[in-house]
Structures are given as C-alpha cells and as structure tokens.
Coordinates of C-alpha atoms in Angstrom, one line a residue:
X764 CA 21.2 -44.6 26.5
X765 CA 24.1 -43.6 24.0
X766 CA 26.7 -41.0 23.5
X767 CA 27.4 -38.7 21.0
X768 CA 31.1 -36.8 22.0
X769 CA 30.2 -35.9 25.3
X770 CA 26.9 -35.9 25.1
X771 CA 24.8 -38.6 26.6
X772 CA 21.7 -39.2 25.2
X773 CA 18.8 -40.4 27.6
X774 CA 16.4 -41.7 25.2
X775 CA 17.0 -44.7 22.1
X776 CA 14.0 -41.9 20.5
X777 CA 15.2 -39.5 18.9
X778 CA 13.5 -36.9 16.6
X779 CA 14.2 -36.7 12.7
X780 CA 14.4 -33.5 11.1
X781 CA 12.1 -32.3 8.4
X782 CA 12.2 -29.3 6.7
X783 CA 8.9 -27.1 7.6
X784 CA 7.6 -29.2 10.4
X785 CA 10.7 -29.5 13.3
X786 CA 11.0 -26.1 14.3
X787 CA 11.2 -24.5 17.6
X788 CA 7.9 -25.2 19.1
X789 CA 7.3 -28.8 17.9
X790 CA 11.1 -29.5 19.0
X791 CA 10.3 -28.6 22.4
X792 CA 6.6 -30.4 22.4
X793 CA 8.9 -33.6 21.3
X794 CA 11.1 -33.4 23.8
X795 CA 9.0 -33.2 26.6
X796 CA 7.4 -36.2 25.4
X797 CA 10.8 -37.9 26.2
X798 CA 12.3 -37.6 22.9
X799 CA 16.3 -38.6 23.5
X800 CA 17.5 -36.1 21.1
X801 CA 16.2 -33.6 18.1
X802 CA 17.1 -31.7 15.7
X803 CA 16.5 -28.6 13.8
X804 CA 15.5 -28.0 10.0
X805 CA 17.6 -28.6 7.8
X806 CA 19.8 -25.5 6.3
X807 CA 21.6 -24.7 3.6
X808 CA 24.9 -24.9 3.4
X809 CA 25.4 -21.8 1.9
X810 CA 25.4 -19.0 4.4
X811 CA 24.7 -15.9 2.4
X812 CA 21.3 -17.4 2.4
X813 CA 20.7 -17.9 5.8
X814 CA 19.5 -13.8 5.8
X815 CA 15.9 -14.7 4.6
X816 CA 13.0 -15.3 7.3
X817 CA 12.6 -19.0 6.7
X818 CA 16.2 -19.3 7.7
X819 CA 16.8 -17.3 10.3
X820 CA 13.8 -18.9 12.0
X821 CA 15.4 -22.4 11.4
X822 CA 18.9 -21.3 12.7
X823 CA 19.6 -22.9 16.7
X824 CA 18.9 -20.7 19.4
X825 CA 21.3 -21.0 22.9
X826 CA 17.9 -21.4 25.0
X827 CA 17.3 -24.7 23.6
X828 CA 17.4 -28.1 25.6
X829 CA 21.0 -29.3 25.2
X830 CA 22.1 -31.4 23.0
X831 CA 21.4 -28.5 20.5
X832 CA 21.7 -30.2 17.3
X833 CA 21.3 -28.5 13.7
X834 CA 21.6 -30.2 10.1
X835 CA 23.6 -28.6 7.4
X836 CA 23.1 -29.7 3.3
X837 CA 25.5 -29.1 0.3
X838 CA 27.8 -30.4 -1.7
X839 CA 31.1 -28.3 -1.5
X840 CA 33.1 -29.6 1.7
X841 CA 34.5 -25.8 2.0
X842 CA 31.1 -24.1 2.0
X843 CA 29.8 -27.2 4.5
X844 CA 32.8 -26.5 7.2
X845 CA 31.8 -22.9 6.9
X846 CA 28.3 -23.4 7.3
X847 CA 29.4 -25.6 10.7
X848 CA 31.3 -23.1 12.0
X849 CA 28.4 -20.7 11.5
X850 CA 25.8 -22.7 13.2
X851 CA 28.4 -23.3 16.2
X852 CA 28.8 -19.7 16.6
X853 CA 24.8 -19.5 16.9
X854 CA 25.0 -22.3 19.6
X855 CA 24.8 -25.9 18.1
X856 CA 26.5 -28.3 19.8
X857 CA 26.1 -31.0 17.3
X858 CA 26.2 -30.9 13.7
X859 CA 24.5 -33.3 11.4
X860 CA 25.3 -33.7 7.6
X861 CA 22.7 -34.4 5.7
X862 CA 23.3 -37.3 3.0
X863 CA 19.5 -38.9 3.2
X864 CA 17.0 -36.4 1.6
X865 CA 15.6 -37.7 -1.7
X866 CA 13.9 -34.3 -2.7
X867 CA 14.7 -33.1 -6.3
X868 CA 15.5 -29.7 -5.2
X869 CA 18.3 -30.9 -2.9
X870 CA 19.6 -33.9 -5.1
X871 CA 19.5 -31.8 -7.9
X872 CA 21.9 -29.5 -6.4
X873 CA 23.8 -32.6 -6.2
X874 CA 23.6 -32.6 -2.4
X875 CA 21.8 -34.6 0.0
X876 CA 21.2 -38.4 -0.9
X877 CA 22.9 -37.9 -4.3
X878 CA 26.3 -37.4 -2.5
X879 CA 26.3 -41.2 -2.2
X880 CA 27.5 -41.8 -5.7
X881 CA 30.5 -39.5 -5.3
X882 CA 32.3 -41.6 -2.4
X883 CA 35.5 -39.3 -2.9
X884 CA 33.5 -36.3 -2.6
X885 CA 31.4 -37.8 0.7
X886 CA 35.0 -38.4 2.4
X887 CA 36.5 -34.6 1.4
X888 CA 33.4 -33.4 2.9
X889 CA 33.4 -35.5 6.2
X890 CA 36.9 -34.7 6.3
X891 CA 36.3 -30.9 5.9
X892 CA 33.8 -30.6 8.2
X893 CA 35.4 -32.0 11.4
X894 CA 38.4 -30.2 10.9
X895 CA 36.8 -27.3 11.0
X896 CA 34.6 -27.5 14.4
X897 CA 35.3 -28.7 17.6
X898 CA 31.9 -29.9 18.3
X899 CA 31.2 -33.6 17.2
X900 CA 30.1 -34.2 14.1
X901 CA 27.0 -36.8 12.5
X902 CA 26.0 -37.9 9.7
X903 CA 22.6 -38.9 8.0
X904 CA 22.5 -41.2 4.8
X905 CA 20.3 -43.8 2.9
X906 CA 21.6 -47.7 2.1
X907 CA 23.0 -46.3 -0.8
X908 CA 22.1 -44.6 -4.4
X909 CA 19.8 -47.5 -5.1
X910 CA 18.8 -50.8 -4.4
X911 CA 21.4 -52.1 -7.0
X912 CA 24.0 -49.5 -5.6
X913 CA 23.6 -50.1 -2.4
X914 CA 26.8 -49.2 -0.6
X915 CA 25.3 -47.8 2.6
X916 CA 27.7 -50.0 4.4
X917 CA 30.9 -48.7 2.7
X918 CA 30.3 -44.8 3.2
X919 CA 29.3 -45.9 7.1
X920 CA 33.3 -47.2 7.1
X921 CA 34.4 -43.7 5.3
X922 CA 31.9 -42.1 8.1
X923 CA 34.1 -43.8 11.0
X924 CA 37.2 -43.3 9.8
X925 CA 36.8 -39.4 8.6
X926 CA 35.5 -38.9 12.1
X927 CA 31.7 -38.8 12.6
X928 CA 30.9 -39.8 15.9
X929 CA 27.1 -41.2 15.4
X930 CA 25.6 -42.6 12.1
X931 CA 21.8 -42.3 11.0
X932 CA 20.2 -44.9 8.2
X933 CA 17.6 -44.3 6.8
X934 CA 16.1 -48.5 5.1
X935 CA 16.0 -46.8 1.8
X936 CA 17.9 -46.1 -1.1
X937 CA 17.6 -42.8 -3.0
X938 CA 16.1 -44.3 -5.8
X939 CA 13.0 -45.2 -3.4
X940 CA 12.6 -42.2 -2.0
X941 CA 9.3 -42.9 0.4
X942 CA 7.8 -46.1 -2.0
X943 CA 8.0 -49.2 -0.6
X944 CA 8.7 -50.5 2.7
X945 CA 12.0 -49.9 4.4
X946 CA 14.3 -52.7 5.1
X947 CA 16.7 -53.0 8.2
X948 CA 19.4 -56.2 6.9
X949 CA 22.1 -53.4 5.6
X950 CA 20.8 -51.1 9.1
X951 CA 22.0 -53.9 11.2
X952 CA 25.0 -55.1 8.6
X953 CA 26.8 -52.0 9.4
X954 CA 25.9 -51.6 13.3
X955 CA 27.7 -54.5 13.2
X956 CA 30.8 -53.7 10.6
X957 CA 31.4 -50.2 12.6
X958 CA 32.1 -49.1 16.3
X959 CA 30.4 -45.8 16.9
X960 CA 26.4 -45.1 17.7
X961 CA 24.1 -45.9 14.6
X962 CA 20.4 -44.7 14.4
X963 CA 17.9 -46.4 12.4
X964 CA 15.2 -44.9 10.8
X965 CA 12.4 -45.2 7.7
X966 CA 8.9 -46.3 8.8
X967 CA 8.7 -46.4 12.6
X968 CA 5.6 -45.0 13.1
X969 CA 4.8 -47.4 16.5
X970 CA 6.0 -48.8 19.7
X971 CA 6.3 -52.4 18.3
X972 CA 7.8 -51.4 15.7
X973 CA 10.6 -49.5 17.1
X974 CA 11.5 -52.4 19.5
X975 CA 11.1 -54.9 15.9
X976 CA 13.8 -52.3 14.3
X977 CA 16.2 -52.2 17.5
X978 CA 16.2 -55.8 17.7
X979 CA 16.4 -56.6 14.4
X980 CA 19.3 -54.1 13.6
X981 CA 20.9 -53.8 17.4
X982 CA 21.4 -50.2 16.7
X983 CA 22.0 -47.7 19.1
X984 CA 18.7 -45.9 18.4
X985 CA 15.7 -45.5 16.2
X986 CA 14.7 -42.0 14.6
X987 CA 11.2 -41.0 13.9
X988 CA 10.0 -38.7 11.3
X989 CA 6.6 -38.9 9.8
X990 CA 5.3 -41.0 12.4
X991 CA 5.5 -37.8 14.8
X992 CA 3.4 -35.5 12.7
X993 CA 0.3 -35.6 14.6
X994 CA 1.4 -37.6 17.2
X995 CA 4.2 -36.0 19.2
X996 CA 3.7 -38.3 22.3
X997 CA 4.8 -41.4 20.1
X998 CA 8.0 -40.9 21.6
X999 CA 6.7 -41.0 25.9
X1000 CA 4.5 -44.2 23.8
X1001 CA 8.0 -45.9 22.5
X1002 CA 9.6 -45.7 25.8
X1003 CA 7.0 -47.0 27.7
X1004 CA 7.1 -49.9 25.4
X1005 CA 10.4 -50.5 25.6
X1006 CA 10.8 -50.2 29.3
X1007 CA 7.7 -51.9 30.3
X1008 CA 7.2 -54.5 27.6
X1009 CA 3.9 -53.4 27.0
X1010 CA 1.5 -51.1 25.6
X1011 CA 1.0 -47.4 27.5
X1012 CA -2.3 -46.4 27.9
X1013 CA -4.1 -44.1 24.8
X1014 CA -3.7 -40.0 26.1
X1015 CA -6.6 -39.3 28.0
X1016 CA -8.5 -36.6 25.3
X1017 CA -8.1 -33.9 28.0
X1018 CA -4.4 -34.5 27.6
X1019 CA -4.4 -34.3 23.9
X1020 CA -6.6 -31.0 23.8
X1021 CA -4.0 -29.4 26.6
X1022 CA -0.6 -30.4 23.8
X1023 CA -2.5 -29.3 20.9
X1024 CA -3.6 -26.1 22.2
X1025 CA -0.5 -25.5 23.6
X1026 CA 1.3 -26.2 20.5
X1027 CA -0.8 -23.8 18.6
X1028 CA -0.1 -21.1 21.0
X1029 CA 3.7 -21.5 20.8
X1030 CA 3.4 -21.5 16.7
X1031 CA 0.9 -18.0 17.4
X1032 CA 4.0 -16.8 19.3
X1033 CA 6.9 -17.8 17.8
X1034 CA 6.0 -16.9 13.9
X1035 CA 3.2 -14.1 14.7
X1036 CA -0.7 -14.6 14.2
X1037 CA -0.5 -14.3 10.6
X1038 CA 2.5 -17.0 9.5
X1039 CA 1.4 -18.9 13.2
X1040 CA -2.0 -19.3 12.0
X1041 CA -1.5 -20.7 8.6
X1042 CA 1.3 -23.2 10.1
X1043 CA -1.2 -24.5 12.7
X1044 CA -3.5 -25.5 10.1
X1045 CA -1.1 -28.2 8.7
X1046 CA -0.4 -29.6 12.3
X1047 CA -4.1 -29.3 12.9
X1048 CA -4.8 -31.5 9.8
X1049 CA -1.9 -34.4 10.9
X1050 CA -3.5 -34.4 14.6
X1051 CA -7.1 -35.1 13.2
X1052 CA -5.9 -37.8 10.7
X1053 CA -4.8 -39.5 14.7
X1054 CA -7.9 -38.4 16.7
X1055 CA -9.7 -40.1 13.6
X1056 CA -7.4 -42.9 13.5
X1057 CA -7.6 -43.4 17.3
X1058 CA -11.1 -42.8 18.5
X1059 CA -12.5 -45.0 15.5
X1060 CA -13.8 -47.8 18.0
X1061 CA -15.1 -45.2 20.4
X1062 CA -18.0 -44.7 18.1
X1063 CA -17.2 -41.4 16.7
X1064 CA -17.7 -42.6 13.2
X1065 CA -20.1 -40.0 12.4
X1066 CA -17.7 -36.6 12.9
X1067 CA -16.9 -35.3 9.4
X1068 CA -12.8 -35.6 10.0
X1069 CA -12.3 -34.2 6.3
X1070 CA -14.9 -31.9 7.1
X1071 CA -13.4 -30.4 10.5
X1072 CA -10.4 -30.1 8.9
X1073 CA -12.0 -27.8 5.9
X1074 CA -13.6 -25.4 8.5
X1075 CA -10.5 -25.1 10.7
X1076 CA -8.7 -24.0 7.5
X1077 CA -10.4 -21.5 7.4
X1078 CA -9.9 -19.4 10.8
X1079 CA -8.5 -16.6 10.1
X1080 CA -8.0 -16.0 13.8
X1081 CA -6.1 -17.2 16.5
X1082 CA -8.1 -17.3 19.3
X1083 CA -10.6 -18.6 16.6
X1084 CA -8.1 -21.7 16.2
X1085 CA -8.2 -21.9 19.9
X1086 CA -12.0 -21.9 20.3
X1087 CA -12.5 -24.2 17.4
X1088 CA -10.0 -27.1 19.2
X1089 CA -12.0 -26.3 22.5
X1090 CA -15.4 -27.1 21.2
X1091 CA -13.7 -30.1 19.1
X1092 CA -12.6 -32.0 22.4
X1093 CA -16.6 -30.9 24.1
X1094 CA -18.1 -32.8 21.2
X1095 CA -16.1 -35.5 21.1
X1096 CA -15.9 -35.8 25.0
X1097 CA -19.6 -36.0 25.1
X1098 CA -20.2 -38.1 22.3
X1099 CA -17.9 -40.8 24.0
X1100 CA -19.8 -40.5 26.9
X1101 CA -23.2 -40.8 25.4
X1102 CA -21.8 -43.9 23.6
X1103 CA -20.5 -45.4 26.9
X1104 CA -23.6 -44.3 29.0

C-alpha cells in the first residue's frame, strides 16, 4: 500500500500502459483482478490530434475506477502542460509523463526515452507540467539513454525536486529497448537515493518474480506490462503470492472461459462489431499462447494452438467469436477429463 498525492493505492500491482492493448475494457478486467492502479494509452501531447478515433477512444472517461490515471508523450514542456490540463478537464486525476518508450516513432520525435539525454529539457518539462495542474503528477523512465549513459538515478533526483510525486523504472536503457534481461541494481540504487513512491518494472511476468524485484529493489511497487497480455488475473496471482507466501491455485477453466468471454463482449461493445471483432483477435491470440502454456501437463498436447488461433482469425462475427471460445473450453474440458478418467 502506497500513495500517490492523495491517492492511496491498495495494491504493490499496478498495470503498465501500452499503446493498443490498455484500453477501457482490459483496464477494467485488470482491475478487478486486484490490479492497485492502471493507466490509460498513452496520448500525444499534442492536442489538435486528439480529434481522430484512436484518440478519442484512448482519452479518460469520469466513470472510471478512481485513481484515473492517463499518460501524456512529447517533447515541448508548453504543449505537455497543455496536454495535462486537457486530460484533467476530461477527468484524470493522475497524470503520467512518459520518458520510457523505446519505439522509433516516439524517440524519433525526440520524445519518450530519448528525453533522457536532454537532462535540461527533462527538468523544463517536469517543471512545466506541475505548474500547470493541480492533480499530482508521475513520471515513467528507463536507467538511462544506455547502458554506458546510464543516469536513471540522476533524472529520478531532477524528478523529486521538480515535483513528481511517484517514479516508474523501467531495468532498461533505451538502447536495449526489449533485448536482454532487465536489471534491478540502478531500480533499487535510486529507491534508496530518493523519498517519494518508485515502481519497478521490465520482465515481471510471475508471482516469484515480482516478490524477487520488490525485495531486491525495496520499491514501493512493481508494474506489469507484457506479462498481462493474456493473462489479466496475474495481478489476483501476484497478491496472493505476496500475502500468502505461496502459490494461488491455476483459474479453474470455467473461470477463464467466463473473463474471456466477457472481455470480448466489452471490446464488441465499446469499439462496435466491426473494430471489436478484429481487436479481440489479438487478445484471443495472447490468451491461447497461456491456455497452451498452462494446460501443457494436463495432456492437451494434441490441440493445434497455432491452428485455433488461425480459424478464430477468421470470424467475421461476433457471436461467432463467442461460440468459437464456448466450444474451445467444451473440448478442452472434456479432453482433461478423459485424460484424468
């Protein structure tokens, strides 16, 4: 349990966000699986954008479980404060500044993870930017530009003193991008070196490894990102972990068929059956790659995973989707129970 401003957050689990994949409906699927906090896509700091589809759909709406937090990108401190005051206006009560994403379109705007060479220009912005709302400001960065630059721990001290009031890390430099394994010494260096919340994040795809991170690094939280896709109840499995010091039972496959089906029935109603239908498939392919990974020792080594995936791709109806995951969870039922019998 930690607070950001006045908020207190319940949960040391907190959701990432990733562009295409936390919208509405998986925000709310995470957070009923006891995710402490989440956030929405990431949005452009520049607001005459914000008029297309793909942003309005991305921008906070009121109804949302509170803390409502939203993540802003850019790289001119005016058009960032602007952007915050926008997105405060629509309802967020936290906003995040994003300083961690390695894509090229982003740090080739020079925004994002390639603000982290420009230390002057990362305190004008954070300075900017909590002027101009009254709600409290984050911030989300990488250990630095590279793993020769790494100065994570310096633009955490310009974080504190411009005013941010939580910190998240992602265990890689810019230059890795996702390569490599993520390392938690500089994650834990500057919990130590700085006195508000810090969330770590970059590879925590399991219980035990959440509790290795938040012992290793002491930090206030630990953020999950790709280790969700597929698998929102990670975050009920992490706090069962942490609270019971051991393993929580595997979701009955009852349960799972219930989320998934549910899940695809919010993304049918919240982007209509023809945008809903093509953005189930890629949630549909993430929660085979688990029911695959997951029910490999329950002898189900014969279902054509790659295969399912292939013929759900190509629905082209939604109550097909919904038929196709209800005859999914039959077969597998009864071929579990023919194994066991």
């Amino acid at each position: 349990m930690f607070h950001i401003g006045p908020y207190q957050i319940h949960s040391p689990v907190v959701l990432a966000p990733m562009a295409g994949i936390t919208d509405q409906p998986f925000r709310r699927l995470c957070k009923q699986f006891g995710a402490g906090m989440v956030t929405a896509e990431m949005l452009t700091s520049d607001t005459k954008l914000w008029h297309s589809r793909k942003s309005q759909q991305r921008i906070i709406d009121k109804n949302e479980a509170e803390p409502r937090a939203v993540q802003i990108a850019g790289a001119e401190p005016a058009m960032l404060a602007q952007a915050a005051q926008a997105c405060v206006e629509h309802g967020a009560q936290i906003v995040d500044i994003n300083m961690g994403c390695p894509a090229k379109k982003v740090c080739n705007k020079a925004a994002g993870s390639a603000l982290l060479r420009d230390e002057a220009l990362v305190t004008d912005i954070l300075q900017q930017v909590v002027a101009a709302v009254d709600v409290p400001v984050t911030l989300k960065i990488r250990t630095g530009w590279s793993p020769e630059e790494r100065n994570g721990l310096k633009v955490a001290r310009i974080a504190e003193d411009s005013g941010i009031q939580a910190l998240t890390v992602h265990g890689r430099s810019r230059a890795c991008r996702f390569k490599g394994e993520a390392e938690y010494d500089t994650i834990a260096e500057i919990v130590q070196s700085i006195h508000i919340p810090v969330i770590a994040n970059g590879d925590i795809t399991n219980p035990h490894k959440a509790k290795q991170v938040l012992d290793h690094t002491q930090a206030a939280a630990v953020m999950v990102g790709r280790g969700a896709q597929g698998r929102p109840w990670i975050f009920q499995e992490i706090n069962h972990y942490l609270q019971e010091q051991k393993t929580a039972p595997l979701l009955s496959l009852e349960t799972i068929q219930t989320t998934i089906s549910q899940h695809l029935e919010a993304l049918h109603q919240y982007y209509g059956d023809y945008l809903g239908l093509r953005i189930a498939r890629k949630h549909m392919g993430w929660y085979l790659q688990t029911l695959a990974a997951d029910t490999v020792n329950t002898h189900t080594a014969n279902f054509d995973w790659s295969g399912l995936r292939q013929t759900f791709n190509k629905l082209e109806d939604c109550q097909q989707q919904q038929h196709y995951v209800e005859q999914l969870f039959d077969d597998l039922i009864k071929t579990i129970e023919e194994q066991a019998a």
